[in-house]
GROMACS .gro file of N, CA and C in nm:
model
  480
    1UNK      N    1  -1.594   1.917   0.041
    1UNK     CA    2  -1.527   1.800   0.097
    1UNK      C    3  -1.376   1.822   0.092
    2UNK      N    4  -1.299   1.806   0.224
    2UNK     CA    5  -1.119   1.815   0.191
    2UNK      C    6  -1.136   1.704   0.111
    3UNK      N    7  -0.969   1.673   0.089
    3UNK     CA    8  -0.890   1.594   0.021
    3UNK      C    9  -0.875   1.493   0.096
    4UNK      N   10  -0.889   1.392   0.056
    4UNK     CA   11  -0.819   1.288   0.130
    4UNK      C   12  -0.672   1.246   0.128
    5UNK      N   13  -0.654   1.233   0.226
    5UNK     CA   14  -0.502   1.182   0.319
    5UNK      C   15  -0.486   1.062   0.278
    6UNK      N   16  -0.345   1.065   0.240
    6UNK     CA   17  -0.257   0.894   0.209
    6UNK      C   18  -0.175   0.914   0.264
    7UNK      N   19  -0.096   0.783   0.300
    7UNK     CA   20  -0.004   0.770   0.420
    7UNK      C   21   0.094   0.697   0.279
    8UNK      N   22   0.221   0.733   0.238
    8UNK     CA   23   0.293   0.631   0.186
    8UNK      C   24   0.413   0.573   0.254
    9UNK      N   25   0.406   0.442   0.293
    9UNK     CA   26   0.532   0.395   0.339
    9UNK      C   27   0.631   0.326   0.291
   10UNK      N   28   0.735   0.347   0.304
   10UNK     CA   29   0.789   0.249   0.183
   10UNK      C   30   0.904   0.158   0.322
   11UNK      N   31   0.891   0.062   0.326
   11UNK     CA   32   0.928  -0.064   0.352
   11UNK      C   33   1.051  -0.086   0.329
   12UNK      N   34   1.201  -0.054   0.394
   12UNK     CA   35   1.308  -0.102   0.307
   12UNK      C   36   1.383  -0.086   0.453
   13UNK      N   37   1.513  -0.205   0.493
   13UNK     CA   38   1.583  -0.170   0.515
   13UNK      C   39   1.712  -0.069   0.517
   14UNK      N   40   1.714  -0.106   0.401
   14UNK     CA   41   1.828   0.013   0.350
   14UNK      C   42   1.775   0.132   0.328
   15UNK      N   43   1.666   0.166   0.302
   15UNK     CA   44   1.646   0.330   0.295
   15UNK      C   45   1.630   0.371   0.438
   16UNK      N   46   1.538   0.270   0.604
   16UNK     CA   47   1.555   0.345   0.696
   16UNK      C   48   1.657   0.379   0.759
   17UNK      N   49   1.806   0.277   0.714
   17UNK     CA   50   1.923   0.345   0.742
   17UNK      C   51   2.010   0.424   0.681
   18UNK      N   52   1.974   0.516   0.568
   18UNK     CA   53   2.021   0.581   0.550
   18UNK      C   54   2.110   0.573   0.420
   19UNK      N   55   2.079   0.414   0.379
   19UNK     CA   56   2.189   0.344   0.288
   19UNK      C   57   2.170   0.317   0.142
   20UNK      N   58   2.044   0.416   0.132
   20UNK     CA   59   1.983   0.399  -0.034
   20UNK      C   60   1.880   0.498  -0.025
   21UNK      N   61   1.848   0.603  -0.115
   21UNK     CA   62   1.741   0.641  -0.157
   21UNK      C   63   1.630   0.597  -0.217
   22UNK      N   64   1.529   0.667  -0.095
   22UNK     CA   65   1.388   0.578  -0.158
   22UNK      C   66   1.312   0.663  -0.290
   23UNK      N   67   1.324   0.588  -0.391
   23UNK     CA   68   1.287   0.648  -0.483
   23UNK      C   69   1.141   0.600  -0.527
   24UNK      N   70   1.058   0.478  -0.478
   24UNK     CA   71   0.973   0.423  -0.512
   24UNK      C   72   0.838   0.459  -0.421
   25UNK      N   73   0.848   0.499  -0.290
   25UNK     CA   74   0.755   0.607  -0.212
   25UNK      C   75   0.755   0.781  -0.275
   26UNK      N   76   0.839   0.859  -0.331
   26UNK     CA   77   0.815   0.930  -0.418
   26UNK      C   78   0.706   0.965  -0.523
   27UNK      N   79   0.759   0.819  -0.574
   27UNK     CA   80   0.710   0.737  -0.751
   27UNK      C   81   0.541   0.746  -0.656
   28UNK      N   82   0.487   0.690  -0.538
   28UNK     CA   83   0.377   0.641  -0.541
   28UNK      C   84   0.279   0.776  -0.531
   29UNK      N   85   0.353   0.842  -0.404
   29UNK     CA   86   0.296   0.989  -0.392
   29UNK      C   87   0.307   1.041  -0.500
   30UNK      N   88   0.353   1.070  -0.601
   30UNK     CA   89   0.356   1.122  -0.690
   30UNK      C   90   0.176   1.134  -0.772
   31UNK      N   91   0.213   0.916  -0.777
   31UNK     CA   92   0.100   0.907  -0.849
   31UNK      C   93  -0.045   0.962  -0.818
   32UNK      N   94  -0.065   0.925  -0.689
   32UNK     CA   95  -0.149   0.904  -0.562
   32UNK      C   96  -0.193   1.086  -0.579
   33UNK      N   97  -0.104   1.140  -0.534
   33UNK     CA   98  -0.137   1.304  -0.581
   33UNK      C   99  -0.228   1.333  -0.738
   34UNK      N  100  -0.210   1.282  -0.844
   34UNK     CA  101  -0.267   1.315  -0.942
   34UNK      C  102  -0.390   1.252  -0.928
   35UNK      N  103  -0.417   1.164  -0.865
   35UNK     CA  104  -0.537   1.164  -0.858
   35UNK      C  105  -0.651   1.206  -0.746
   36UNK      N  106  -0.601   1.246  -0.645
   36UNK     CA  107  -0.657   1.344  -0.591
   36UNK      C  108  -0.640   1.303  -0.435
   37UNK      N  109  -0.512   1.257  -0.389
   37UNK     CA  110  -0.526   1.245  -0.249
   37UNK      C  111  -0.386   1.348  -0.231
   38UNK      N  112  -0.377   1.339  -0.066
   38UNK     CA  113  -0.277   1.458  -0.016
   38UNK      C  114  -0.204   1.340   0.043
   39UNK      N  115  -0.072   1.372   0.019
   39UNK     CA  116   0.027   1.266   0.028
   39UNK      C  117   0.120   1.321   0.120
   40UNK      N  118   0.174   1.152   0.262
   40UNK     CA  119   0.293   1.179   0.332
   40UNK      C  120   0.340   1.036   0.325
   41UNK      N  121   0.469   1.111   0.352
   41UNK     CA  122   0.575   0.946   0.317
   41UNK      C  123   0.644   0.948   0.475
   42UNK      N  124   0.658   0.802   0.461
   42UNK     CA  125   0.696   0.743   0.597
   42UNK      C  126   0.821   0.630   0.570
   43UNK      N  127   0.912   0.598   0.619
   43UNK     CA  128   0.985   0.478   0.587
   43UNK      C  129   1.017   0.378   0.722
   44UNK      N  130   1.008   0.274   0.705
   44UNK     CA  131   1.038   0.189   0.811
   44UNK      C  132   1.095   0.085   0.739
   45UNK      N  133   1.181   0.013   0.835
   45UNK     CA  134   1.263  -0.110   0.826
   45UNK      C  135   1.148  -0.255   0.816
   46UNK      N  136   1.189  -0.360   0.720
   46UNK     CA  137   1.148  -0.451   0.697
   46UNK      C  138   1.098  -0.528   0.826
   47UNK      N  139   1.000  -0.599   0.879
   47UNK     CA  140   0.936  -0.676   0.948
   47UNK      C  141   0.805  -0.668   1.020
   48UNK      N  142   0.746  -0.782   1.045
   48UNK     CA  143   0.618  -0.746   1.068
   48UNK      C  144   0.611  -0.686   1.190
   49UNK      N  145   0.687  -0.661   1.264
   49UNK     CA  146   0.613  -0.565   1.400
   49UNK      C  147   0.622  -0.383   1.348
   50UNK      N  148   0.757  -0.344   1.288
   50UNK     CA  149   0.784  -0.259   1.226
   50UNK      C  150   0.644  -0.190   1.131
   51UNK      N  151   0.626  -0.295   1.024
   51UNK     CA  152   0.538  -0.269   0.942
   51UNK      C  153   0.412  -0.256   1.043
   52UNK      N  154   0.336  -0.365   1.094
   52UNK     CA  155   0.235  -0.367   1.177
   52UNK      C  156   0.215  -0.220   1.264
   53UNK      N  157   0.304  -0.182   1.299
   53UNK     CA  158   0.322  -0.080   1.457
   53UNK      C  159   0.273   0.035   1.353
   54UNK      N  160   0.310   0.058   1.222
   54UNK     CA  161   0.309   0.228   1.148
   54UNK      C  162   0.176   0.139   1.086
   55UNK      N  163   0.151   0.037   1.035
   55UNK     CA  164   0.011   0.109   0.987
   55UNK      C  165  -0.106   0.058   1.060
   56UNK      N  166  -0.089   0.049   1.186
   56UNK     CA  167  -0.259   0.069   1.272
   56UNK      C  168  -0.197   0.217   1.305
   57UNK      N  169  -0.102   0.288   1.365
   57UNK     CA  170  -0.072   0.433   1.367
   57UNK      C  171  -0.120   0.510   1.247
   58UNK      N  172  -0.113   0.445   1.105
   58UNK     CA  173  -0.183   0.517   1.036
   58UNK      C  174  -0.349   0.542   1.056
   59UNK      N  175  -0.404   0.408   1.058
   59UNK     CA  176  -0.506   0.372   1.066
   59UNK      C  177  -0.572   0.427   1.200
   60UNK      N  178  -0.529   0.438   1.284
   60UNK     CA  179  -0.554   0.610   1.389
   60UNK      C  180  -0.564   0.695   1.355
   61UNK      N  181  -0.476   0.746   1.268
   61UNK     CA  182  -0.444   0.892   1.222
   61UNK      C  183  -0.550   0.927   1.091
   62UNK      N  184  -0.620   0.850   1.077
   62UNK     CA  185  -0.733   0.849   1.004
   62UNK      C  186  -0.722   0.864   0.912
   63UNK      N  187  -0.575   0.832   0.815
   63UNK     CA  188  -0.595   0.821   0.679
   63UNK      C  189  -0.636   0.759   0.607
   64UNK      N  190  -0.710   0.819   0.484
   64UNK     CA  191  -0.826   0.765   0.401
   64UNK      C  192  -0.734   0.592   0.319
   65UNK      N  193  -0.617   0.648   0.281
   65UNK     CA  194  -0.581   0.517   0.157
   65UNK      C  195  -0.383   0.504   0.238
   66UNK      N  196  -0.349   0.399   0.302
   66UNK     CA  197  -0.217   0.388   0.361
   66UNK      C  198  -0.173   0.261   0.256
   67UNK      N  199  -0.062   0.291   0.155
   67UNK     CA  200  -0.013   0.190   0.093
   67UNK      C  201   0.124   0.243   0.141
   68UNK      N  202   0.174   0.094   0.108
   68UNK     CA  203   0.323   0.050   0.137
   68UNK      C  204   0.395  -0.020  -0.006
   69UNK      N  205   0.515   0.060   0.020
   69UNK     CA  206   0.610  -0.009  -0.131
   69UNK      C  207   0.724  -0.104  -0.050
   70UNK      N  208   0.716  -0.222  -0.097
   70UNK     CA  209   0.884  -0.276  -0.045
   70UNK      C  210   0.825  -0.435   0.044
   71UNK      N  211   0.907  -0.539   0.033
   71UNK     CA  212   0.847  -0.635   0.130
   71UNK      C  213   0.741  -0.697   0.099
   72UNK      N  214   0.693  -0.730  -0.004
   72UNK     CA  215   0.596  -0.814  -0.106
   72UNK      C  216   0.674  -0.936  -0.149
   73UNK      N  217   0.831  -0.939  -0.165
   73UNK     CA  218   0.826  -1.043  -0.255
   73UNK      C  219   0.899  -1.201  -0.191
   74UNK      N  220   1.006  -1.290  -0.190
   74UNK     CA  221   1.040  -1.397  -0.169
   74UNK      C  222   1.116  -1.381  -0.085
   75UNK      N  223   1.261  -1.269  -0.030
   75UNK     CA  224   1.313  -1.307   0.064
   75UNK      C  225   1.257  -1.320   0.213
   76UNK      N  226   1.358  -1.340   0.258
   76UNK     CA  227   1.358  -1.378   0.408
   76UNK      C  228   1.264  -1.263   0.475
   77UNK      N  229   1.311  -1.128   0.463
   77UNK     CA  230   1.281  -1.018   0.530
   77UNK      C  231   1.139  -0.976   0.451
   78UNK      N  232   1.131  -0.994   0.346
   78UNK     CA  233   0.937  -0.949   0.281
   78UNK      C  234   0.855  -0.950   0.370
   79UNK      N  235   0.789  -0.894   0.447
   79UNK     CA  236   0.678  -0.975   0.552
   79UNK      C  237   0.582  -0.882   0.558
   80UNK      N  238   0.604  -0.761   0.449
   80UNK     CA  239   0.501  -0.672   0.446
   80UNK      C  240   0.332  -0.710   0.438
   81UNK      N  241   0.353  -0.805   0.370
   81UNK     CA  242   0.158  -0.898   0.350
   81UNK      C  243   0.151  -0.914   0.467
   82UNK      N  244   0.259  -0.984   0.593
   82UNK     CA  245   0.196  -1.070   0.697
   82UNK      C  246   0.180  -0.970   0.766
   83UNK      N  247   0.228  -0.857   0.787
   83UNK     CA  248   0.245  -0.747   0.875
   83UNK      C  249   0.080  -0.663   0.852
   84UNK      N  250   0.070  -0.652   0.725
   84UNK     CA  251  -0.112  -0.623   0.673
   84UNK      C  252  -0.195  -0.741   0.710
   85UNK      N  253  -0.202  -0.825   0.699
   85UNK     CA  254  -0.261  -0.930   0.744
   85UNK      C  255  -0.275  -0.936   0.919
   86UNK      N  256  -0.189  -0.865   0.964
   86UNK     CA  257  -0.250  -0.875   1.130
   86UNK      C  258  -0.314  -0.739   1.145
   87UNK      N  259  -0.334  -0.683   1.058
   87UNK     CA  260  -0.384  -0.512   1.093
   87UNK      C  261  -0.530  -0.525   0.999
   88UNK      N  262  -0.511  -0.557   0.904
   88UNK     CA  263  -0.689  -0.552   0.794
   88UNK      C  264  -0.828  -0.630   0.902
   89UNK      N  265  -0.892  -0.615   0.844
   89UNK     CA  266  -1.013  -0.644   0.908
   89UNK      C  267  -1.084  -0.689   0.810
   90UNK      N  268  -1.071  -0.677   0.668
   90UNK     CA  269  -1.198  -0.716   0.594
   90UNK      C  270  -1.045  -0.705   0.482
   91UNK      N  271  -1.043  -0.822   0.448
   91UNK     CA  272  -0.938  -0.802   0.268
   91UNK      C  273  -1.015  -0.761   0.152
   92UNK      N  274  -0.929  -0.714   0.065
   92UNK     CA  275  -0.977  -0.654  -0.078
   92UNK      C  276  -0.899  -0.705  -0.152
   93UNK      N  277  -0.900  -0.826  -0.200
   93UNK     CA  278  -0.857  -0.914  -0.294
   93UNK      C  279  -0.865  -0.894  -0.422
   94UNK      N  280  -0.938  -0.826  -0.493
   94UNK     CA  281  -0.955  -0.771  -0.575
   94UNK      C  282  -0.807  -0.684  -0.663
   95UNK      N  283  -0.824  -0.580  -0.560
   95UNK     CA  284  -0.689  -0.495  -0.582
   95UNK      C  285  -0.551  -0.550  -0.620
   96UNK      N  286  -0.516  -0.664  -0.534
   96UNK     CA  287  -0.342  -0.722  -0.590
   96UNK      C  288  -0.363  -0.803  -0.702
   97UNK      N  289  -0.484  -0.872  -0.761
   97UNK     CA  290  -0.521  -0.966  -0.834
   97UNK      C  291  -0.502  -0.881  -0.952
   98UNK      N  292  -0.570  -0.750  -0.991
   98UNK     CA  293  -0.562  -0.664  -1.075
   98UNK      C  294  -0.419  -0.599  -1.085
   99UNK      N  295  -0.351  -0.557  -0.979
   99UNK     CA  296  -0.204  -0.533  -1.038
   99UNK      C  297  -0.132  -0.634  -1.058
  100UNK      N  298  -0.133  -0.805  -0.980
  100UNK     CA  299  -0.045  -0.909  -1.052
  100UNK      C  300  -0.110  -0.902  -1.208
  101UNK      N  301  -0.249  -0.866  -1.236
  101UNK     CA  302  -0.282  -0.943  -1.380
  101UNK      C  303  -0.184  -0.822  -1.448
  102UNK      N  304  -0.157  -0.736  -1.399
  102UNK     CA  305  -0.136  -0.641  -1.561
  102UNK      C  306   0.038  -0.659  -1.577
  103UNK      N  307   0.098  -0.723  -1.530
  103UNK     CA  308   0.230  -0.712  -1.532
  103UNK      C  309   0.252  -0.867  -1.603
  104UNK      N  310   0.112  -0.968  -1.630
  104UNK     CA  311   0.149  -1.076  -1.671
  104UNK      C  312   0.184  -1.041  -1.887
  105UNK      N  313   0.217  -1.108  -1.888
  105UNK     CA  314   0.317  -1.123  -2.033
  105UNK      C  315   0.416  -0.996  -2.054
  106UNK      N  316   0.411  -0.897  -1.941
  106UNK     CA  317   0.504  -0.795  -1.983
  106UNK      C  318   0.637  -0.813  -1.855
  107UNK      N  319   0.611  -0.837  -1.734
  107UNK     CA  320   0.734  -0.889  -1.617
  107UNK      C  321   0.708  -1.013  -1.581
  108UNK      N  322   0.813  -1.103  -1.582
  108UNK     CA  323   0.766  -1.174  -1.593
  108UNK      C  324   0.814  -1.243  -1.426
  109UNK      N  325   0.831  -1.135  -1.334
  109UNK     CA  326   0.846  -1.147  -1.227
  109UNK      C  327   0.750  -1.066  -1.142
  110UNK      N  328   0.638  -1.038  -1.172
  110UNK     CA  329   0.513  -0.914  -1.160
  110UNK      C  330   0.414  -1.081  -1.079
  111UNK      N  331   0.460  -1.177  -1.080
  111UNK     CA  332   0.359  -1.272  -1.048
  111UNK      C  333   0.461  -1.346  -0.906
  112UNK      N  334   0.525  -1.315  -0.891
  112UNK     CA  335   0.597  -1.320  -0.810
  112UNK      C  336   0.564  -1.224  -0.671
  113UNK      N  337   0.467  -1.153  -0.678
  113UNK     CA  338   0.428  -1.011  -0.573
  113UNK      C  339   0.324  -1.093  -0.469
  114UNK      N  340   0.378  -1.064  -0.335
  114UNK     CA  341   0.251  -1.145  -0.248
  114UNK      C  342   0.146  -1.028  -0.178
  115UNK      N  343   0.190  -0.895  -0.253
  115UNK     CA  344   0.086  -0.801  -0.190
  115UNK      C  345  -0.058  -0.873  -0.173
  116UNK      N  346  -0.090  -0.766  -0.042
  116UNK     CA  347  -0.229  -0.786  -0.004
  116UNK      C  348  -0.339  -0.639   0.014
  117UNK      N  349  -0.453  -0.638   0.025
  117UNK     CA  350  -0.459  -0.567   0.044
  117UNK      C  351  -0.657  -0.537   0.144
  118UNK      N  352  -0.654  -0.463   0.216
  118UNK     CA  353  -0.767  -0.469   0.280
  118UNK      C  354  -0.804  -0.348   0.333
  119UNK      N  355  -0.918  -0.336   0.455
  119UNK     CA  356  -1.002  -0.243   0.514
  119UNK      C  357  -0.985  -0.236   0.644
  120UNK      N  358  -0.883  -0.162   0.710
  120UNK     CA  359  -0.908  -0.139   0.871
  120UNK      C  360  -0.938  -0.025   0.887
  121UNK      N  361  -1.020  -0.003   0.978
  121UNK     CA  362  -1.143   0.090   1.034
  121UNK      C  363  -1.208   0.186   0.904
  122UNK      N  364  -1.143   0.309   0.919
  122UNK     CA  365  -1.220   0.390   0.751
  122UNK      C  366  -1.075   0.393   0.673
  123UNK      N  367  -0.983   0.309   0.704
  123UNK     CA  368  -0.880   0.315   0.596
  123UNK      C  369  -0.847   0.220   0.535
  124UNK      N  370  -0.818   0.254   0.382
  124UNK     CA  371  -0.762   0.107   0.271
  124UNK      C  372  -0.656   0.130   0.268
  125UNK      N  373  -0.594  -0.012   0.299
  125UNK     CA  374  -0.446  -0.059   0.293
  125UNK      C  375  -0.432  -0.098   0.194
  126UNK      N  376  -0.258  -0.088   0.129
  126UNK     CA  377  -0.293  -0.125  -0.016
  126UNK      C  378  -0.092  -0.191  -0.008
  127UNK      N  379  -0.055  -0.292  -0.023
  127UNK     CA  380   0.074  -0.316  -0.099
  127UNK      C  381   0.114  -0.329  -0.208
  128UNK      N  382   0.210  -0.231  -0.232
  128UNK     CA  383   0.271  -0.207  -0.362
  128UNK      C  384   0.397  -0.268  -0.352
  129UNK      N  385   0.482  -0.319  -0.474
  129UNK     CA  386   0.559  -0.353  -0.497
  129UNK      C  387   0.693  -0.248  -0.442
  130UNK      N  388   0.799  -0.290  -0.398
  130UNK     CA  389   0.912  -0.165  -0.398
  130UNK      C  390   1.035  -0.106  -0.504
  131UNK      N  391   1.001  -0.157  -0.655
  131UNK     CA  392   1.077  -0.108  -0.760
  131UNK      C  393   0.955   0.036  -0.802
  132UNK      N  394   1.033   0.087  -0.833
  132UNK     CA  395   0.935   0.202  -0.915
  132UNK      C  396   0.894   0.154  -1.046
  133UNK      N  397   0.961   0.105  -1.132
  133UNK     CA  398   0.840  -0.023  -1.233
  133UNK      C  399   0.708  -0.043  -1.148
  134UNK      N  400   0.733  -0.155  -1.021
  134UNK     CA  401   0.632  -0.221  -0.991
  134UNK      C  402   0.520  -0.081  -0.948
  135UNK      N  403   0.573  -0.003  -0.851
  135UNK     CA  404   0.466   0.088  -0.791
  135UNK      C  405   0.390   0.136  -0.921
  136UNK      N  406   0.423   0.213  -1.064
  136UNK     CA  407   0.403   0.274  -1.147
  136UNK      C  408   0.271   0.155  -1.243
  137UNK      N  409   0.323   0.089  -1.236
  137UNK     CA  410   0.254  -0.059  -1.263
  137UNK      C  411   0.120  -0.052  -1.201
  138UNK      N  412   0.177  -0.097  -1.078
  138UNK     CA  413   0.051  -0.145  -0.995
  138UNK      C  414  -0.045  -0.078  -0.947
  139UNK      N  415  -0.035   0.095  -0.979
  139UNK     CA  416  -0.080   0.178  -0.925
  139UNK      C  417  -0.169   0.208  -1.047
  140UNK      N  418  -0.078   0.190  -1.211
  140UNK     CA  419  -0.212   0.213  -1.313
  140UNK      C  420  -0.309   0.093  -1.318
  141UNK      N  421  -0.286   0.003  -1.239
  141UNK     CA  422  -0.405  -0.108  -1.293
  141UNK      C  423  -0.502  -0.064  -1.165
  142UNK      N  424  -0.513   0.027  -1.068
  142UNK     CA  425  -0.559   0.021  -0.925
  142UNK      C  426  -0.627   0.199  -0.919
  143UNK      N  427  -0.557   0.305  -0.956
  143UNK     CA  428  -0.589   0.407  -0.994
  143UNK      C  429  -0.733   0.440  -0.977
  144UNK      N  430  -0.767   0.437  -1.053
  144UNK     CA  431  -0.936   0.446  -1.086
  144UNK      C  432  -1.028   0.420  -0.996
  145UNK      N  433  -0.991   0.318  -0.955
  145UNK     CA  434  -1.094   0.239  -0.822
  145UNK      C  435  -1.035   0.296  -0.714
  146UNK      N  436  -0.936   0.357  -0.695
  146UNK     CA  437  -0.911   0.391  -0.540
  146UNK      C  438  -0.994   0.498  -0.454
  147UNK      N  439  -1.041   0.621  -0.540
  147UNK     CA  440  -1.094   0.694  -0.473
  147UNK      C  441  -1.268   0.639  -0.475
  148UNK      N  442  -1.293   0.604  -0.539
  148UNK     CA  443  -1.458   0.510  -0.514
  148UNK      C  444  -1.414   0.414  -0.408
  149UNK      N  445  -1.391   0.348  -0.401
  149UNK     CA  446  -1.340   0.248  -0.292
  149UNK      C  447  -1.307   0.309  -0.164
  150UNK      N  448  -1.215   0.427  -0.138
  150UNK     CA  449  -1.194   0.494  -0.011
  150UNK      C  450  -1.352   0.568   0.016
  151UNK      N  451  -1.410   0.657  -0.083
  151UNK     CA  452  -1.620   0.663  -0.064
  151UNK      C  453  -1.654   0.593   0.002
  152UNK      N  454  -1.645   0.458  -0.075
  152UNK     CA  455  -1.739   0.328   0.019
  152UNK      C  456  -1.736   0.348   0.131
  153UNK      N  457  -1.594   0.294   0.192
  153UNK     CA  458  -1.549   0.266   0.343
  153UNK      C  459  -1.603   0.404   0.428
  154UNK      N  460  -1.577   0.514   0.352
  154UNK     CA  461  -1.556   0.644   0.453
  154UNK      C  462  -1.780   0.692   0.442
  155UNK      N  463  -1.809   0.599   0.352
  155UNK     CA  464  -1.938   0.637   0.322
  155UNK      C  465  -2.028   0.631   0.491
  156UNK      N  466  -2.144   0.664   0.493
  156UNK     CA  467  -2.220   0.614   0.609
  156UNK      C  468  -2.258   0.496   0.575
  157UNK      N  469  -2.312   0.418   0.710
  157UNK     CA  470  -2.367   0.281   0.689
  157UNK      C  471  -2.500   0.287   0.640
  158UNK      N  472  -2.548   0.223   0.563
  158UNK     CA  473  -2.734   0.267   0.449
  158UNK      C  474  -2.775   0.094   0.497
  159UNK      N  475  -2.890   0.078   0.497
  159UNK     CA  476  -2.931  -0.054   0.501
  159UNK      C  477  -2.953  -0.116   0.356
  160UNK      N  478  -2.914  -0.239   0.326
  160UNK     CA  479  -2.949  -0.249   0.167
  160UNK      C  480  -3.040  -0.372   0.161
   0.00000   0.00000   0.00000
């Protein structure tokens, strides 16, 4: 069996112009690599057509697990959830519930994250936070389950 393909995007105004280094799409590939997927990073500017437009392009390109860092949280420009929310097909609620729980009594702004996360066609979408805290965070409470979870989806259909 190859490796499976992750798409990492990281979500920031200021890094697609040039005006900050993205250090938190790094942080994710990084992680994402140790556990056994093949990692590419992508960056786009904050909003939902932006966000929307790169990950059904992912979701073509047939990667197994497409998470995004950046655009989860309260300002104006966050719209990374709504931007997943017009592209998923089936949510996995599960997943952000488990990275808000593990950041509770230790950030106490970790509950503050509106990631979402779901299933379009054979790929799992996943939002991550855009501090490298949060990605590093949210990625050990999620870890484990990611490559069983990308199985499922990529599994054949069985009657049960």
């Amino acid at each position: 069996m190859s490796a499976l393909r992750a798409l990492v995007i990281t979500v920031s105004d200021r890094v697609s112009r040039g005006e900050a280094d993205d250090r938190s799409g790094p942080a994710a590939a990084e992680r994402l690599a140790a556990i056994g997927f093949v990692c590419e990073n992508r960056t786009v500017p904050d909003g939902v057509d932006s966000v929307a437009t790169v990950l059904k392009e992912a979701v073509q390109a047939d990667y197994a697990l497409v998470v995004t860092t950046g655009g989860t949280g309260f300002t104006s420009r966050d719209l990374t959830p709504e931007a997943t929310a017009l592209v998923i097909e089936r949510p996995a609620p599960g997943l952000p519930e488990a990275m808000r729980a593990e950041t509770f009594g230790v950030n106490p702004h970790g509950m503050l994250s509106r990631a979402v996360a779901g299933i379009a066609g054979q790929s799992l979408i996943v939002n991550l936070p855009g501090s490298v805290s949060g990605v590093t965070e949210s990625l050990a409470a999620i870890a484990e389950a990611l490559p069983h979870a990308v199985a499922l989806i990529r599994s054949a259909p069985t009657d049960h």
